Short mmCIF file of C-alpha atoms in Angstrom, two decimals:
data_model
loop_
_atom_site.label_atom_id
_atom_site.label_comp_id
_atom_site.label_asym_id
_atom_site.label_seq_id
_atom_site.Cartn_x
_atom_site.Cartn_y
_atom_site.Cartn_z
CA UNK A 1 0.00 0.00 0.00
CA UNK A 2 2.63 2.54 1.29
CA UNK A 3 4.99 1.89 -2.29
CA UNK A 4 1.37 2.72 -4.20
CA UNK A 5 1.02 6.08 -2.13
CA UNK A 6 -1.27 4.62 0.26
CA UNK A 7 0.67 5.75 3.13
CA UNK A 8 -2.27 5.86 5.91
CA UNK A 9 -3.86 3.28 7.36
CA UNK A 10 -6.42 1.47 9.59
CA UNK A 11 -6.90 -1.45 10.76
CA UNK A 12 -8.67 -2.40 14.27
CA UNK A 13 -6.59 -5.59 14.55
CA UNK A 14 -6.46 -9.13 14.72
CA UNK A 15 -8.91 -11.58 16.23
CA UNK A 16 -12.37 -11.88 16.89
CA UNK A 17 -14.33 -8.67 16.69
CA UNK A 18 -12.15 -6.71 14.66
CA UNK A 19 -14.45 -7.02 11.33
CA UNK A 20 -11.73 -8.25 9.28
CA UNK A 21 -11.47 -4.79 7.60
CA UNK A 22 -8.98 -2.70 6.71
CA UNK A 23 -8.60 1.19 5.07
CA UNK A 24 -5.42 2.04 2.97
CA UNK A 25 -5.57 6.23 2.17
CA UNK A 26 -3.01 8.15 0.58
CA UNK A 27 -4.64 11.00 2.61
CA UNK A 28 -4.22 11.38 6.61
CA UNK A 29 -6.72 9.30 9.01
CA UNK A 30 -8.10 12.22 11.33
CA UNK A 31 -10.32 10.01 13.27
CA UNK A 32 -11.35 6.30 12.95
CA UNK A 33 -14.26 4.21 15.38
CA UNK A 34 -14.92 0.69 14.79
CA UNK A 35 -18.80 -0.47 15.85
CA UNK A 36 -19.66 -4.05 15.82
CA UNK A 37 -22.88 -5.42 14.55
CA UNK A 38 -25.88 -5.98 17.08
CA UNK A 39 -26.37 -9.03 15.02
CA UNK A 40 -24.02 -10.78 12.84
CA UNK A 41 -24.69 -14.60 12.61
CA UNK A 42 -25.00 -17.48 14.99
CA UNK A 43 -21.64 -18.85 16.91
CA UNK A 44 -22.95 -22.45 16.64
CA UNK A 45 -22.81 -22.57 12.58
CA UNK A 46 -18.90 -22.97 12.89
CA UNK A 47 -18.58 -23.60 8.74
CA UNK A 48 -20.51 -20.21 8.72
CA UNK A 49 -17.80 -17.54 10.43
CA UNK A 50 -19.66 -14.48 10.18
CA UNK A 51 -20.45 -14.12 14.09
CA UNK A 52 -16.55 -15.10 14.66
CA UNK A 53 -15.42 -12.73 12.15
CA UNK A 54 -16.94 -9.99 14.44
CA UNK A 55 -18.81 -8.07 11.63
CA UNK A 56 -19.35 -4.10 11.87
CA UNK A 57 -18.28 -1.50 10.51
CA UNK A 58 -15.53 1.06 10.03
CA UNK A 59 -15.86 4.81 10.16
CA UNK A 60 -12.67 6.77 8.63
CA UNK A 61 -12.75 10.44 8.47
CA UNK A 62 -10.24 11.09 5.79
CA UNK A 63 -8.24 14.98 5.39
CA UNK A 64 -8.45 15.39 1.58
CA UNK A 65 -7.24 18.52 0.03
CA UNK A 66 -11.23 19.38 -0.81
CA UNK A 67 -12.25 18.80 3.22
CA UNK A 68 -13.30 15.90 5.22
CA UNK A 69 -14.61 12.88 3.60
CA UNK A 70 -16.24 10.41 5.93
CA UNK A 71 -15.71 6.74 4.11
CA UNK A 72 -17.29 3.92 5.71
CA UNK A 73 -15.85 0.34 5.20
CA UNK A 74 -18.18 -3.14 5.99
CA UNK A 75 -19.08 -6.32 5.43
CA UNK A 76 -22.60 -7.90 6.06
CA UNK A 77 -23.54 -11.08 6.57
CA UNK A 78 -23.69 -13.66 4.03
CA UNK A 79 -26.69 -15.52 2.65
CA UNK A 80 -25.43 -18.89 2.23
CA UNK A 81 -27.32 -19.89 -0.87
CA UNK A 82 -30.59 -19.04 -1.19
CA UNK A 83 -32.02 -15.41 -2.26
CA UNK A 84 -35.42 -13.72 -1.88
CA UNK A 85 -37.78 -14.41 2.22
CA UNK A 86 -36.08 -18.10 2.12
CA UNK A 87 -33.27 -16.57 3.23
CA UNK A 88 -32.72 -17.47 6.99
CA UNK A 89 -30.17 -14.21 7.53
CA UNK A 90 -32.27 -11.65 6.07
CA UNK A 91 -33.26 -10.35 9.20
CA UNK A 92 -29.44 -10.31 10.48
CA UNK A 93 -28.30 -8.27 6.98
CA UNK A 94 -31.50 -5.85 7.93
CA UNK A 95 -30.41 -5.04 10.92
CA UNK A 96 -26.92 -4.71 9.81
CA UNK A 97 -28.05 -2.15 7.17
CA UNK A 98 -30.26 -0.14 9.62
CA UNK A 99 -26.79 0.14 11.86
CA UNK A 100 -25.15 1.29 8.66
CA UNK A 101 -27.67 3.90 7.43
CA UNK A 102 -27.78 5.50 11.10
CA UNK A 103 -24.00 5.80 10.72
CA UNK A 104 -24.79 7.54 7.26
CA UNK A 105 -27.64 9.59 8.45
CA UNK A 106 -25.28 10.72 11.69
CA UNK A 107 -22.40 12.53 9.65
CA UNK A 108 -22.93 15.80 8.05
CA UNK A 109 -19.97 15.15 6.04
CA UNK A 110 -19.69 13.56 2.18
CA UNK A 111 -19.65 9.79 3.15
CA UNK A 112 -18.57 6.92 0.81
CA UNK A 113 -19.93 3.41 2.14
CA UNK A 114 -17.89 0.68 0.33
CA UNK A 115 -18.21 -2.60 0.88
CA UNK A 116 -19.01 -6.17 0.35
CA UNK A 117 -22.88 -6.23 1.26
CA UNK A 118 -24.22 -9.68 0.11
CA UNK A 119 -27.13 -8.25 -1.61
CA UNK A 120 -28.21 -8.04 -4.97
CA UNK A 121 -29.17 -4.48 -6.17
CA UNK A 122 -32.99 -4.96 -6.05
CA UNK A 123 -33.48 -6.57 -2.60
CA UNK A 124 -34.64 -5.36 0.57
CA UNK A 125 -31.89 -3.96 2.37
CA UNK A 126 -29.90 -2.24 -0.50
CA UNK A 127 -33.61 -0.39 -1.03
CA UNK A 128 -33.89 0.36 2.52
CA UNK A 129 -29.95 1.65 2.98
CA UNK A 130 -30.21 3.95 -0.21
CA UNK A 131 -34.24 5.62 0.05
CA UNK A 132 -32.98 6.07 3.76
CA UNK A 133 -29.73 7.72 3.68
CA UNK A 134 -29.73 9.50 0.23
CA UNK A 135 -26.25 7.35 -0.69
CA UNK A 136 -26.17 6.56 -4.18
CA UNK A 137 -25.04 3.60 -6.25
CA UNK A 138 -21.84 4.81 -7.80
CA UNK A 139 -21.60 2.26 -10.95
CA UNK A 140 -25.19 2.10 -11.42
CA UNK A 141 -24.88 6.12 -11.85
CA UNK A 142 -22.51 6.18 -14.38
CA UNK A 143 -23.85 3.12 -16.42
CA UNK A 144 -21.05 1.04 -15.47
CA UNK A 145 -22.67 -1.56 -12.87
CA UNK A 146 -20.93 -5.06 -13.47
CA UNK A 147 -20.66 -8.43 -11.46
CA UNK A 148 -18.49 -8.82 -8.83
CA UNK A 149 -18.75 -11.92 -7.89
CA UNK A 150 -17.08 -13.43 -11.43
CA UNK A 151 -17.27 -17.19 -12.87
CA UNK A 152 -15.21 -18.81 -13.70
CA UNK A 153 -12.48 -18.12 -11.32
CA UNK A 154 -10.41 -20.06 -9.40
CA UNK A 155 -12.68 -20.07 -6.14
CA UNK A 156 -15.62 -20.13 -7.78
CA UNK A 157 -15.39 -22.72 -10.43
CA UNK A 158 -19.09 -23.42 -10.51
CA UNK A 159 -20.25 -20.45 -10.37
CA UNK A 160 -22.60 -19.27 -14.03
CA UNK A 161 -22.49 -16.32 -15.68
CA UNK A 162 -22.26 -13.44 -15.76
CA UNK A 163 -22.20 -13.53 -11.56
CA UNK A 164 -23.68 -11.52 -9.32
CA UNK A 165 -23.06 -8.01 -8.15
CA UNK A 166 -23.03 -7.89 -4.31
CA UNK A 167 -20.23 -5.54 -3.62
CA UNK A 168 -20.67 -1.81 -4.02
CA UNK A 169 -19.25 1.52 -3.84
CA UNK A 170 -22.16 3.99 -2.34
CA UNK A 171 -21.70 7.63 -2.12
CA UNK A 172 -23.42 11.21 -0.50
CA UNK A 173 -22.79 14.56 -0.62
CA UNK A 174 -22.60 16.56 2.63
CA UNK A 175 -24.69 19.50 4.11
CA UNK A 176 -21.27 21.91 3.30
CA UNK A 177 -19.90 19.88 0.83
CA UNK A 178 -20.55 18.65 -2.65
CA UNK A 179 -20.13 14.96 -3.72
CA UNK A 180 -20.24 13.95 -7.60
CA UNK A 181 -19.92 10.36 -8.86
CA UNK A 182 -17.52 10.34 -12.11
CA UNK A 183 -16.52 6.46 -13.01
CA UNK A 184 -16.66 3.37 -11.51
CA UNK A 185 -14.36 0.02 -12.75
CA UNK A 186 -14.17 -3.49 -11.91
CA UNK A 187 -10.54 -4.08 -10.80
CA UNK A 188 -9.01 -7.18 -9.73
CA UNK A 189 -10.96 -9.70 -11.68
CA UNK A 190 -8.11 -10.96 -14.00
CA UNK A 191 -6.50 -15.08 -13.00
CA UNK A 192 -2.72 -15.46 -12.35
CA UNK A 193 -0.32 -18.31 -11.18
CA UNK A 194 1.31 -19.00 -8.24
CA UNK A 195 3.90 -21.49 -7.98
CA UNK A 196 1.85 -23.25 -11.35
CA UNK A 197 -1.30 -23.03 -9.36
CA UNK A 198 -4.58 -20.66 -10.79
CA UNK A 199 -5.56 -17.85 -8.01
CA UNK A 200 -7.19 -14.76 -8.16
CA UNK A 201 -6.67 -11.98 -5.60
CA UNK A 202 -9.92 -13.05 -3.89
CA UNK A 203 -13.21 -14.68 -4.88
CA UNK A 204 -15.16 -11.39 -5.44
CA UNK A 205 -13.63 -8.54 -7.76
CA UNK A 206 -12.97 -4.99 -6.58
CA UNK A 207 -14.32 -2.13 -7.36
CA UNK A 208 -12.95 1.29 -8.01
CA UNK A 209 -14.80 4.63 -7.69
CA UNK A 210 -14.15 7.91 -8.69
CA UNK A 211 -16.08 10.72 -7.14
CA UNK A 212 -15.58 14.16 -7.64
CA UNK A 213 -15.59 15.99 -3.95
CA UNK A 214 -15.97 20.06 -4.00
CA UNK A 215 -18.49 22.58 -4.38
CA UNK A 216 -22.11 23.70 -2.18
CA UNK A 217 -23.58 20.74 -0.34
CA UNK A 218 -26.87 19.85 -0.53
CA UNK A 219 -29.28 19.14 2.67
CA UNK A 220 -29.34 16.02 4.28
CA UNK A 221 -32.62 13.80 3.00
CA UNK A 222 -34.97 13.01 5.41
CA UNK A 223 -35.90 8.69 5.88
CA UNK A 224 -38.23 7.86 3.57
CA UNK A 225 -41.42 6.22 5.02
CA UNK A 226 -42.28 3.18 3.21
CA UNK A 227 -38.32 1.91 3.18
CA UNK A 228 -38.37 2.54 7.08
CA UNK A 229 -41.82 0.00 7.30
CA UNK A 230 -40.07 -2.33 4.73
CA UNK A 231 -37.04 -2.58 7.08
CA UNK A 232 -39.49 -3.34 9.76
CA UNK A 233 -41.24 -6.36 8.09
CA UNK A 234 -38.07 -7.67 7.08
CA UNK A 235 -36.96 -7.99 10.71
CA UNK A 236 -40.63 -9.27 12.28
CA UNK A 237 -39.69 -11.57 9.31
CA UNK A 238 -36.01 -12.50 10.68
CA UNK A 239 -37.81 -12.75 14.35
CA UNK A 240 -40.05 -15.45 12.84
CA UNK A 241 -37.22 -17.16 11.25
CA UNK A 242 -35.20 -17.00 14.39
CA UNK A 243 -38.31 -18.07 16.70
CA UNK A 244 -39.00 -21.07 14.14
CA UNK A 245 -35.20 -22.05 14.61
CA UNK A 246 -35.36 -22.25 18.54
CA UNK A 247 -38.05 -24.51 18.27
CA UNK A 248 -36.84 -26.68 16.21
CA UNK A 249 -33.52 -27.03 18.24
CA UNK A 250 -35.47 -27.17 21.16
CA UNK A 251 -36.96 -30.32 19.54
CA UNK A 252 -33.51 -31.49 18.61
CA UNK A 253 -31.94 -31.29 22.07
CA UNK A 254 -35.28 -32.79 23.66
CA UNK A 255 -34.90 -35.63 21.00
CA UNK A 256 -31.16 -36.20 21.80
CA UNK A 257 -31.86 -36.34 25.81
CA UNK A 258 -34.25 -39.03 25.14
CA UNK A 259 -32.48 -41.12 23.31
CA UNK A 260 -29.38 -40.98 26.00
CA UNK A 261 -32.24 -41.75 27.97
CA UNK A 262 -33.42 -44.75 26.61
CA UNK A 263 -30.12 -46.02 25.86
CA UNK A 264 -28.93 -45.74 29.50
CA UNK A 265 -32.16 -48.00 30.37
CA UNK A 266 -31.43 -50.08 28.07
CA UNK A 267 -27.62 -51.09 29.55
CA UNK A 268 -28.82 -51.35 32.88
CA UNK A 269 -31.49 -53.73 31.75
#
């Protein structure tokens, strides 16, 4: 980072609840805070390691020589397969986004929110995050919105094209200061060898935003109604999901004492 002028960083560190994130800037830090998700998976689904991971999100207020930016780096939780209400972590990702649009609506500042959201453009929570925060989608502004996620590649050799796009580069301007989306590229994306062996940097491409930062600011939008009664749905909907999944392991662990049960009758018979 520092030989490509990306002399600043953050990180929050390693182990659990650090995110897994990390900011590079070529511009100094002035102030950094590092909030964990109120919900961010379930510790018992150890092949899923989004509650280990300790998922939040990043707040970096960057000097630039046009003023403060405010750029906010995350990663929500995954859906594991399916897409649409059979997706048992909607409610999780929901909440996740209402955390990150508070963190939007709280800064008067131009904000950037990049990340890897698991969400495809039309669903729920990318709605919610955009009609209640004002953010826009960067590539979708200028025409240039492509997959991220990219098939064939080497960790994702079954994946069919053309992908999805799930990661995203959102942007605001501030109540002072003016924000302007300009380009937006999909970096990253291209297979090399290592020691023989096909690789890719990682199993989702980057993306790369230009915005243009300058100018009057415009005032901050107020939430919009309907996305705020969406986002509540969606979590009475997670709730459900989460009730329906203490039953049944209620049932499971009831089963499983009864069996040790029986079989400990059964040896002293």
């Amino acid at each position: 980072g520092a030989r490509a002028g990306l002399v600043h960083a953050w990180t929050e560190g390693a182990g659990r609840g650090d995110g897994g994130l990390v900011v590079l800037s070529r511009w100094p830090i002035l102030r950094a805070r590092f909030e964990p998700f109120l919900l961010c998976g379930l510790p018992q689904r150890l092949g899923q390691m989004d509650y280990w991971a300790g998922k939040g999100l990043a707040s970096v207020v960057v000097d630039t020589p046009a003023g403060e930016l405010e750029l906010i780096d995350t990663h929500l939780h995954a859906a594991y397969g399916r897409v649409g209400f059979a997706d048992e972590y909607v409610g999780h990702r929901m909440a996740e986004i209402v955390q990150l649009a508070h963190a939007v609506a709280s800064t008067p500042l131009p904000v950037v929110v990049l990340g890897d959201l698991n969400a495809y453009a039309y669903r729920a929570e990318l709605s919610v995050l955009r009609r209640t925060t004002g953010l826009v989608d960067v590539a979708w502004t200028v025409g240039k919105a492509a997959a991220t996620v990219v098939p064939p590649s080497a960790y994702r050799p079954n994946e069919n094209p053309p992908g999805p796009r799930i990661d995203y580069a959102l942007a605001r301007a501030g109540a002072r200061t003016g924000l302007r989306p300009v380009d937006a590229l999909r970096v990253l994306d291209r297979d090399f060898e290592i020691d023989g062996v096909r690789a890719t940097y990682s199993d989702h491409a980057g993306v790369l935003a230009v915005v243009e930062l300058g100018g009057p600011g415009t005032p901050l939008p107020a939430p919009d109604a309907a996305s705020m009664a969406r986002a509540r749905r969606t979590l009475a909907y997670g709730r459900r999901i989460a009730a329906a999944r203490r039953r049944h392991q209620r049932l499971v662990a009831g089963g499983g004492i009864a069996l040790g049960l029986a079989r400990d009758r059964k040896s002293v018979v």
